[in-house]
Amino acid sequence: MAATAESVAQVEEIRKYKHGWETDIEMETAPKGLSEDTIRFISAKKEEPDWMLGWRLKAYRHWLTMEEPTWAMVDYPTIDFQDIYYYAAPKTTEGPKSLDEVDPELLRTYEKLGIPLKEQEVLAGVQGAPKVAVDAVFDSVSVATTFKKELESHGVIFCPISEALKEHPELVRKYLGTVVPYTDNFYATLNSAVFSDGSFVYIPPGVRCPMELSTYFRMNAKESGQFERTLVIADEGSYVSYLEGCTAPMRDENQLHAAVVELITMDDAEIKYSTVQNWYPGDENGKGGIYNFVTKRGACRGDNSKIRWTQVETGSAITWKYPSCILQGDNSVGDFYSVAIANNAQQADTGTKMIHLGKGTRSRIISKGISAGKAQNTYRGLVRMGPKALNGRNFTQCDSLLIGDRCGAHTIPYIESKNRTAKVEHEATTSRISEDQMFYCRQRGIGEEDAVALIVNGFCKEVLQELPMEFAVEAQKLVGISLEGSVG
Amino acid sequence: MIEIKNLHAAVDGMPILKGLDLTIASGEVHAIMGPNGAGKSTLSYVLSGREGYQVTDGTVAFKGQNLLELEPEQRAAAGLFLAFQYPVEIPGVTNMTFLKHALNSVRIQRGAAELDAMEFLKLVRAKTKELGMSDDMLKRAVNIGFSGGEKKRNEILQMAVLEPTFAVLDETDSGLDIDALKIVAEGVNALRCRERSMLVITHYQRLLDYIVPDHVHVLAAGRIVTSGDKELALHLEEEGYAAFAERAAA
Amino acid sequence: MPDLIPISSPGAAPADWLAGWRTGPAATASETPEWLQSARSAAAGNFERMGLPSRRVEDWRYTSLASLAEQNLDWSPPSVDVTRESLPALVFGREADCRLVLVNGEVRPNLSSIPNLGDGVVLTSLSNALGEDDDRVLRFLRQRLAEDGSSLKILNDSWLLDGYVLIVPDDTTIDMPIEILSVGTGGVRPPAYQPRNLVIAGRRSHVTIVEYHIGLCIGSYFANIVTDIDVGPEAIVRHCKVQDESKEAIHLALYSARLDSSAQLDSFSFTLGSRISRNELRVRLEGLGAYCRLNGAYLVRENQHCDHTSVVSHASPETSSDQLYKGVLDGQASGVYQGKVVVHADAQKVEAHQMSRALLLSETSEVSTKPELKIHADDVQCSHGATAGELDAEALFYLRSRGIPEIRARQLLVEAFLNEAIDAVALAGMRLPLEQNVVRWMAERSGP
């Protein structure tokens, strides 16, 4: 846990939103607004097969019949879906073959970012540096995928989904939309119609992916929406750990992000999917910030397969996100570890669904919500034990921490059991940082903001320790940064 | 080291300390005894700067500095340490992390370089060894699931790591059985030195059998009513606080 | 979770229900005061607009009233002759000292026995209280009629013919429990009735109410009961409800309580009967230091559906609430617990705890739980917990290893499970009879 100490000590050095700059790169955009033409434009740009365009159009036509959901505890002005750019790409449309070909401005961008293209040496693959293969999605386009060759030697496919559509169309077609169908929900359907890029991962049977895979998402262009689509398939007996990082520049107006992530595990396979979400949260008064409406779902199709979602959600003006597991295979396991921090005027409505279908399926939910300022933070979750979930098990622990008396913390769990041999346990608590704790820390010489960061990191520890080490340090720092100004 | 003059303090508008005078020189150990409600804990909180304790009159000079205008963490950095009567629990934060944070925060404020993980580990291991404590305690969350004795020993460990020049021990003996008391007292005694002063606040004389003070003061109704050497504590034990309180009133 | 929380869309108001209202006494009675008639009409209009709640209404996602809408209900059933002798003298092993009887929602003085309860204490029928223009009743009723509510509350507002009224003046303690016996009878068509009950407990008053709801038939009927409770400063109201309606009955009960400073409400609900039942408690802790305890135990089997819903609003500082619901489900039965705790902004130093535990005895029984916290203040201690599962296999084995046959061991464990809730019943005399019911219910089970 030296990492905690180290990182929090650095809090001072890092300013409020360190990712709040804009990269000046020539962009190519589709005309503003959404229509069948926009979709045809995107599909043509990507040189997609006909079936893909057909699928997108089906989704679009279905979307036209849908209403924007209003059930979440989030409040925002109506989004004008015609006032958004659905496609924005750096003008060098030829996919870079190597890093040397990447726009140097973009590389400088990465330098500034710190995560997870942390050091140039990681990118360059310098000996001894931790190996993390990175697919960077810049606005709507995947711009750089590293370590591709080495991964290929293991049979691992890790590439932009647009490339996968060309190189491995049969794989994409077989799995795309099978976990999150194009009819699923308002935002997922919109994504199905207009998604422009994202990452595709396939781990062949028996392969343990030799390194962490990572996607780095960044929104840059003004008035653009980002709609990435990620598909990860772990075939029989394989394993992969996947990281996702997100940032966006500071802007006055809100930007829409509506991603879809689908995970599939076959027999004995395992996927660990970790997210550190630090989209621009807007200013203290709620001006600007990202609207983050994301659909993430994993299907444990195979017996003894396992999916673990770990998320640290500190950014976005609005977070609307429920990474879920459908536990189909017998003895499959779903985990959800979440830290959600909402400060100032942020609103977070997040949680998970654990759908137990197979025998002996197990799930665990650990959710830590922190509310500060005048933020609203909601945990919303569903645990369902189906009639065939013999000896199914769920344990849920859902804790809220309130900092200040103007914020809100809400817990809305749905627990449904249709199998008597299944056992479901749910616990939830609410607390605040006590005056005693603050004084104790300060008497030992620790300043107020540091003390808050320290105590909150302790509160979140069960979740943070699930993150891969490189991310854990970053996440601990973020906890401190995102709560700046919440006391005193 | 510390010079308290005519200190008046109130809690929620109610006067608790009413003109307390106390001077402690470098290397001295003073004990303050007194009945419940005399203002013993108030004194420790006023010195350490806890919110809600209003100083209404008087001065406190700490190594020539006006202590009362400092924030709690600044007082800590200046070398003041309070061993809490009821040490606070902080879930999820390990003792190790907490100590490292505290030490480095204090070091930064004192203008010293931060210790890196290895240096810190070495230091803490040395301290735990000196105090005869196990390393296990370092891996556990701060005071969570600690017995009364463990909590008090943990306070002493923190003191050993932070190396204050002036330590206030607030009823360190409360809730301890005789064996635990001895262990804690040994820890305190190990930290006695010429550069370090201590103020031992206690209700009972027995602690002073193990931490032998240079001076003993009796605090009643917000003032020091009698001072003497360690014999005073024994008299007090025999006579009881009531008689002292009477004398104070007279 | 889009499929989880559908957009709330109202259901339809069954046409025959509206016709039943238009031709029934609520719309046609002469000599009704004008304010009451217009309140009823306005409510009927609102009900027509709102309709019966469908499962797409969030509050009703786990309880379907579709089968209710299909019934050919008799909205103005003829008065049924019930004799004193046909009523169980000993409903729960105890002869009542004070009993008020309602048959199909109508108070029957000839079946009731009401002793002198003390100066100023009123225990009477709503129709009587309205006839006498009792100011306290009128003011309270008007206030409650003005409040929003679910469409079932509105439906009840539109009828407002009878029910019981209990008024306890300031500084008055009523020692004997007040027993309310509500009897449902069948009919050629299932009768529908909607009593409206009012309880007003004055400052520093103490009163205990025991409600029994039983059926004198095996057929179906529909009871839509609304009880408005006002607990004055420092008053204590204890309420124990036993619902053992006919196995085909549909019993929907709403208790809406407002608590003044340092007031206490202790509520216990014991559910055995009805095809579909819902016990809904809405408690507003309005005064500083108010406290409520809402407990319940239920035993359901065959095709029974039992719903416990509660909404506790902590509107003032230093208020507290405790909830414990325990249920045992057998056959194809289904159970629901939905509990919402709301802590308002500035309601500091609030303590609220919720716990729901369900035991599933059969493969086809199911339970849905939704314990919800909405917190807008920071200095609060709130927790909730929920469990669902079968009997602890280890405990079962332990008992059997001590020579106790399996069936008996299961009975013992179920009894012990429910006793945690029953032991907390404020009226000590009720505990044993309740426990005996558990024993009997378990003994009636055929399988393991």
GROMACS .gro file of N, CA, C and O in nm, chain C residues 254-320:
model
  268
  992LEU      N    1  -5.364   0.039   0.303
  992LEU     CA    2  -5.268   0.149   0.311
  992LEU      C    3  -5.282   0.215   0.447
  992LEU      O    4  -5.393   0.254   0.487
  993TYR      N    5  -5.172   0.224   0.520
  993TYR     CA    6  -5.170   0.297   0.646
  993TYR      C    7  -5.083   0.419   0.624
  993TYR      O    8  -4.967   0.407   0.587
  994SER      N    9  -5.144   0.534   0.645
  994SER     CA   10  -5.071   0.657   0.619
  994SER      C   11  -5.062   0.733   0.751
  994SER      O   12  -5.162   0.776   0.805
  995ALA      N   13  -4.939   0.743   0.804
  995ALA     CA   14  -4.926   0.800   0.938
  995ALA      C   15  -4.836   0.922   0.936
  995ALA      O   16  -4.741   0.930   0.860
  996ARG      N   17  -4.870   1.017   1.023
  996ARG     CA   18  -4.788   1.136   1.040
  996ARG      C   19  -4.754   1.143   1.187
  996ARG      O   20  -4.842   1.130   1.273
  997LEU      N   21  -4.627   1.159   1.219
  997LEU     CA   22  -4.586   1.160   1.359
  997LEU      C   23  -4.530   1.297   1.399
  997LEU      O   24  -4.445   1.352   1.329
  998ASP      N   25  -4.580   1.346   1.510
  998ASP     CA   26  -4.534   1.474   1.562
  998ASP      C   27  -4.408   1.452   1.647
  998ASP      O   28  -4.360   1.339   1.658
  999SER      N   29  -4.358   1.558   1.710
  999SER     CA   30  -4.230   1.546   1.780
  999SER      C   31  -4.239   1.443   1.894
  999SER      O   32  -4.338   1.436   1.966
 1000SER      N   33  -4.134   1.363   1.904
 1000SER     CA   34  -4.121   1.258   2.005
 1000SER      C   35  -4.238   1.159   2.004
 1000SER      O   36  -4.259   1.088   2.102
 1001ALA      N   37  -4.314   1.156   1.897
 1001ALA     CA   38  -4.423   1.058   1.888
 1001ALA      C   39  -4.364   0.922   1.848
 1001ALA      O   40  -4.254   0.914   1.792
 1002GLN      N   41  -4.439   0.817   1.880
 1002GLN     CA   42  -4.393   0.683   1.844
 1002GLN      C   43  -4.505   0.604   1.779
 1002GLN      O   44  -4.618   0.607   1.826
 1003LEU      N   45  -4.467   0.531   1.676
 1003LEU     CA   46  -4.561   0.438   1.614
 1003LEU      C   47  -4.494   0.302   1.609
 1003LEU      O   48  -4.382   0.289   1.560
 1004ASP      N   49  -4.564   0.205   1.665
 1004ASP     CA   50  -4.509   0.069   1.665
 1004ASP      C   51  -4.608  -0.017   1.589
 1004ASP      O   52  -4.721  -0.034   1.632
 1005SER      N   53  -4.566  -0.066   1.475
 1005SER     CA   54  -4.660  -0.139   1.391
 1005SER      C   55  -4.609  -0.280   1.365
 1005SER      O   56  -4.493  -0.301   1.335
 1006PHE      N   57  -4.699  -0.374   1.377
 1006PHE     CA   58  -4.662  -0.513   1.345
 1006PHE      C   59  -4.770  -0.571   1.256
 1006PHE      O   60  -4.888  -0.556   1.283
 1007SER      N   61  -4.728  -0.636   1.149
 1007SER     CA   62  -4.826  -0.694   1.058
 1007SER      C   63  -4.798  -0.844   1.043
 1007SER      O   64  -4.685  -0.884   1.017
 1008PHE      N   65  -4.902  -0.922   1.064
 1008PHE     CA   66  -4.887  -1.068   1.054
 1008PHE      C   67  -4.980  -1.115   0.943
 1008PHE      O   68  -5.100  -1.093   0.948
 1009THR      N   69  -4.922  -1.176   0.843
 1009THR     CA   70  -5.000  -1.211   0.725
 1009THR      C   71  -5.007  -1.361   0.703
 1009THR      O   72  -4.904  -1.428   0.696
 1010LEU      N   73  -5.130  -1.410   0.697
 1010LEU     CA   74  -5.153  -1.552   0.668
 1010LEU      C   75  -5.242  -1.570   0.546
 1010LEU      O   76  -5.228  -1.664   0.471
 1011GLY      N   77  -5.339  -1.479   0.532
 1011GLY     CA   78  -5.447  -1.502   0.437
 1011GLY      C   79  -5.434  -1.425   0.307
 1011GLY      O   80  -5.332  -1.363   0.277
 1012SER      N   81  -5.542  -1.431   0.229
 1012SER     CA   82  -5.560  -1.362   0.101
 1012SER      C   83  -5.485  -1.429  -0.014
 1012SER      O   84  -5.377  -1.482   0.003
 1013ARG      N   85  -5.548  -1.419  -0.129
 1013ARG     CA   86  -5.483  -1.462  -0.253
 1013ARG      C   87  -5.376  -1.359  -0.290
 1013ARG      O   88  -5.262  -1.392  -0.319
 1014ILE      N   89  -5.417  -1.232  -0.286
 1014ILE     CA   90  -5.321  -1.123  -0.308
 1014ILE      C   91  -5.336  -1.026  -0.192
 1014ILE      O   92  -5.448  -0.984  -0.160
 1015SER      N   93  -5.228  -0.994  -0.127
 1015SER     CA   94  -5.239  -0.894  -0.022
 1015SER      C   95  -5.125  -0.794  -0.031
 1015SER      O   96  -5.016  -0.826  -0.078
 1016ARG      N   97  -5.155  -0.674   0.012
 1016ARG     CA   98  -5.052  -0.570   0.017
 1016ARG      C   99  -5.073  -0.491   0.144
 1016ARG      O  100  -5.184  -0.447   0.173
 1017ASN      N  101  -4.969  -0.478   0.222
 1017ASN     CA  102  -4.972  -0.396   0.342
 1017ASN      C  103  -4.875  -0.283   0.317
 1017ASN      O  104  -4.754  -0.304   0.313
 1018GLU      N  105  -4.929  -0.165   0.298
 1018GLU     CA  106  -4.845  -0.051   0.262
 1018GLU      C  107  -4.846   0.051   0.374
 1018GLU      O  108  -4.952   0.096   0.417
 1019LEU      N  109  -4.729   0.085   0.422
 1019LEU     CA  110  -4.718   0.182   0.530
 1019LEU      C  111  -4.646   0.304   0.479
 1019LEU      O  112  -4.538   0.293   0.421
 1020ARG      N  113  -4.706   0.418   0.496
 1020ARG     CA  114  -4.639   0.543   0.460
 1020ARG      C  115  -4.631   0.626   0.587
 1020ARG      O  116  -4.732   0.669   0.640
 1021VAL      N  117  -4.511   0.644   0.635
 1021VAL     CA  118  -4.494   0.712   0.763
 1021VAL      C  119  -4.410   0.837   0.743
 1021VAL      O  120  -4.301   0.831   0.686
 1022ARG      N  121  -4.463   0.948   0.788
 1022ARG     CA  122  -4.388   1.074   0.784
 1022ARG      C  123  -4.347   1.111   0.925
 1022ARG      O  124  -4.432   1.135   1.010
 1023LEU      N  125  -4.217   1.112   0.951
 1023LEU     CA  126  -4.167   1.151   1.082
 1023LEU      C  127  -4.145   1.302   1.077
 1023LEU      O  128  -4.040   1.348   1.035
 1024GLU      N  129  -4.248   1.375   1.112
 1024GLU     CA  130  -4.244   1.520   1.093
 1024GLU      C  131  -4.187   1.597   1.210
 1024GLU      O  132  -4.135   1.706   1.194
 1025GLY      N  133  -4.203   1.539   1.329
 1025GLY     CA  134  -4.157   1.613   1.447
 1025GLY      C  135  -4.020   1.566   1.492
 1025GLY      O  136  -3.981   1.451   1.471
 1026LEU      N  137  -3.948   1.656   1.556
 1026LEU     CA  138  -3.816   1.625   1.609
 1026LEU      C  139  -3.824   1.502   1.699
 1026LEU      O  140  -3.912   1.493   1.785
 1027GLY      N  141  -3.736   1.407   1.677
 1027GLY     CA  142  -3.728   1.292   1.768
 1027GLY      C  143  -3.836   1.188   1.752
 1027GLY      O  144  -3.849   1.098   1.836
 1028ALA      N  145  -3.915   1.195   1.645
 1028ALA     CA  146  -4.019   1.093   1.626
 1028ALA      C  147  -3.955   0.959   1.590
 1028ALA      O  148  -3.846   0.954   1.534
 1029TYR      N  149  -4.024   0.852   1.625
 1029TYR     CA  150  -3.968   0.718   1.603
 1029TYR      C  151  -4.075   0.623   1.553
 1029TYR      O  152  -4.187   0.623   1.605
 1030CYS      N  153  -4.041   0.541   1.457
 1030CYS     CA  154  -4.136   0.435   1.422
 1030CYS      C  155  -4.065   0.302   1.408
 1030CYS      O  156  -3.949   0.296   1.368
 1031ARG      N  157  -4.136   0.200   1.446
 1031ARG     CA  158  -4.086   0.065   1.426
 1031ARG      C  159  -4.190  -0.009   1.344
 1031ARG      O  160  -4.307  -0.017   1.382
 1032LEU      N  161  -4.148  -0.060   1.231
 1032LEU     CA  162  -4.239  -0.131   1.142
 1032LEU      C  163  -4.188  -0.273   1.127
 1032LEU      O  164  -4.084  -0.295   1.067
 1033ASN      N  165  -4.260  -0.365   1.184
 1033ASN     CA  166  -4.220  -0.505   1.175
 1033ASN      C  167  -4.327  -0.587   1.108
 1033ASN      O  168  -4.443  -0.549   1.106
 1034GLY      N  169  -4.287  -0.700   1.056
 1034GLY     CA  170  -4.387  -0.786   0.996
 1034GLY      C  171  -4.337  -0.929   0.986
 1034GLY      O  172  -4.217  -0.956   0.984
 1035ALA      N  173  -4.433  -1.021   0.983
 1035ALA     CA  174  -4.402  -1.161   0.959
 1035ALA      C  175  -4.510  -1.214   0.866
 1035ALA      O  176  -4.626  -1.175   0.878
 1036TYR      N  177  -4.470  -1.296   0.771
 1036TYR     CA  178  -4.573  -1.353   0.684
 1036TYR      C  179  -4.544  -1.498   0.652
 1036TYR      O  180  -4.429  -1.541   0.648
 1037LEU      N  181  -4.655  -1.573   0.636
 1037LEU     CA  182  -4.648  -1.714   0.602
 1037LEU      C  183  -4.743  -1.734   0.485
 1037LEU      O  184  -4.864  -1.718   0.501
 1038VAL      N  185  -4.690  -1.763   0.370
 1038VAL     CA  186  -4.778  -1.780   0.254
 1038VAL      C  187  -4.744  -1.907   0.177
 1038VAL      O  188  -4.629  -1.954   0.180
 1039ARG      N  189  -4.847  -1.962   0.111
 1039ARG     CA  190  -4.825  -2.087   0.037
 1039ARG      C  191  -4.923  -2.094  -0.081
 1039ARG      O  192  -4.992  -1.997  -0.108
 1040GLU      N  193  -4.926  -2.208  -0.146
 1040GLU     CA  194  -5.010  -2.226  -0.265
 1040GLU      C  195  -4.986  -2.109  -0.361
 1040GLU      O  196  -4.871  -2.078  -0.387
 1041ASN      N  197  -5.093  -2.044  -0.406
 1041ASN     CA  198  -5.068  -1.938  -0.504
 1041ASN      C  199  -5.079  -1.798  -0.441
 1041ASN      O  200  -5.106  -1.701  -0.508
 1042GLN      N  201  -5.057  -1.791  -0.312
 1042GLN     CA  202  -5.069  -1.662  -0.245
 1042GLN      C  203  -4.959  -1.565  -0.286
 1042GLN      O  204  -4.846  -1.606  -0.314
 1043HIS      N  205  -4.995  -1.439  -0.287
 1043HIS     CA  206  -4.896  -1.334  -0.313
 1043HIS      C  207  -4.908  -1.230  -0.203
 1043HIS      O  208  -5.016  -1.180  -0.175
 1044CYS      N  209  -4.797  -1.199  -0.140
 1044CYS     CA  210  -4.799  -1.112  -0.024
 1044CYS      C  211  -4.696  -1.001  -0.040
 1044CYS      O  212  -4.580  -1.027  -0.065
 1045ASP      N  213  -4.739  -0.877  -0.028
 1045ASP     CA  214  -4.655  -0.762  -0.056
 1045ASP      C  215  -4.650  -0.672   0.069
 1045ASP      O  216  -4.755  -0.633   0.121
 1046HIS      N  217  -4.532  -0.645   0.117
 1046HIS     CA  218  -4.515  -0.545   0.223
 1046HIS      C  219  -4.438  -0.428   0.164
 1046HIS      O  220  -4.327  -0.445   0.115
 1047THR      N  221  -4.500  -0.313   0.167
 1047THR     CA  222  -4.436  -0.194   0.112
 1047THR      C  223  -4.433  -0.088   0.221
 1047THR      O  224  -4.531  -0.071   0.293
 1048SER      N  225  -4.320  -0.020   0.232
 1048SER     CA  226  -4.316   0.088   0.331
 1048SER      C  227  -4.238   0.205   0.275
 1048SER      O  228  -4.144   0.188   0.198
 1049VAL      N  229  -4.281   0.323   0.312
 1049VAL     CA  230  -4.207   0.445   0.280
 1049VAL      C  231  -4.197   0.524   0.409
 1049VAL      O  232  -4.298   0.563   0.465
 1050VAL      N  233  -4.076   0.541   0.458
 1050VAL     CA  234  -4.058   0.618   0.581
 1050VAL      C  235  -3.984   0.746   0.545
 1050VAL      O  236  -3.873   0.742   0.492
 1051SER      N  237  -4.046   0.859   0.571
 1051SER     CA  238  -3.983   0.988   0.541
 1051SER      C  239  -3.934   1.052   0.670
 1051SER      O  240  -4.013   1.084   0.757
 1052HIS      N  241  -3.804   1.069   0.676
 1052HIS     CA  242  -3.747   1.138   0.791
 1052HIS      C  243  -3.741   1.286   0.755
 1052HIS      O  244  -3.648   1.331   0.692
 1053ALA      N  245  -3.843   1.359   0.795
 1053ALA     CA  246  -3.852   1.500   0.757
 1053ALA      C  247  -3.793   1.591   0.862
 1053ALA      O  248  -3.778   1.709   0.840
 1054SER      N  249  -3.760   1.536   0.978
 1054SER     CA  250  -3.707   1.618   1.087
 1054SER      C  251  -3.580   1.556   1.144
 1054SER      O  252  -3.560   1.436   1.133
 1055PRO      N  253  -3.497   1.640   1.208
 1055PRO     CA  254  -3.376   1.586   1.269
 1055PRO      C  255  -3.407   1.489   1.385
 1055PRO      O  256  -3.516   1.495   1.442
 1056GLU      N  257  -3.310   1.405   1.414
 1056GLU     CA  258  -3.314   1.314   1.528
 1056GLU      C  259  -3.432   1.218   1.525
 1056GLU      O  260  -3.476   1.168   1.628
 1057THR      N  261  -3.485   1.195   1.406
 1057THR     CA  262  -3.589   1.094   1.395
 1057THR      C  263  -3.524   0.959   1.368
 1057THR      O  264  -3.413   0.953   1.317
 1058SER      N  265  -3.593   0.853   1.403
 1058SER     CA  266  -3.535   0.721   1.377
 1058SER      C  267  -3.642   0.621   1.338
 1058SER      O  268  -3.760   0.638   1.369
   0.00000   0.00000   0.00000
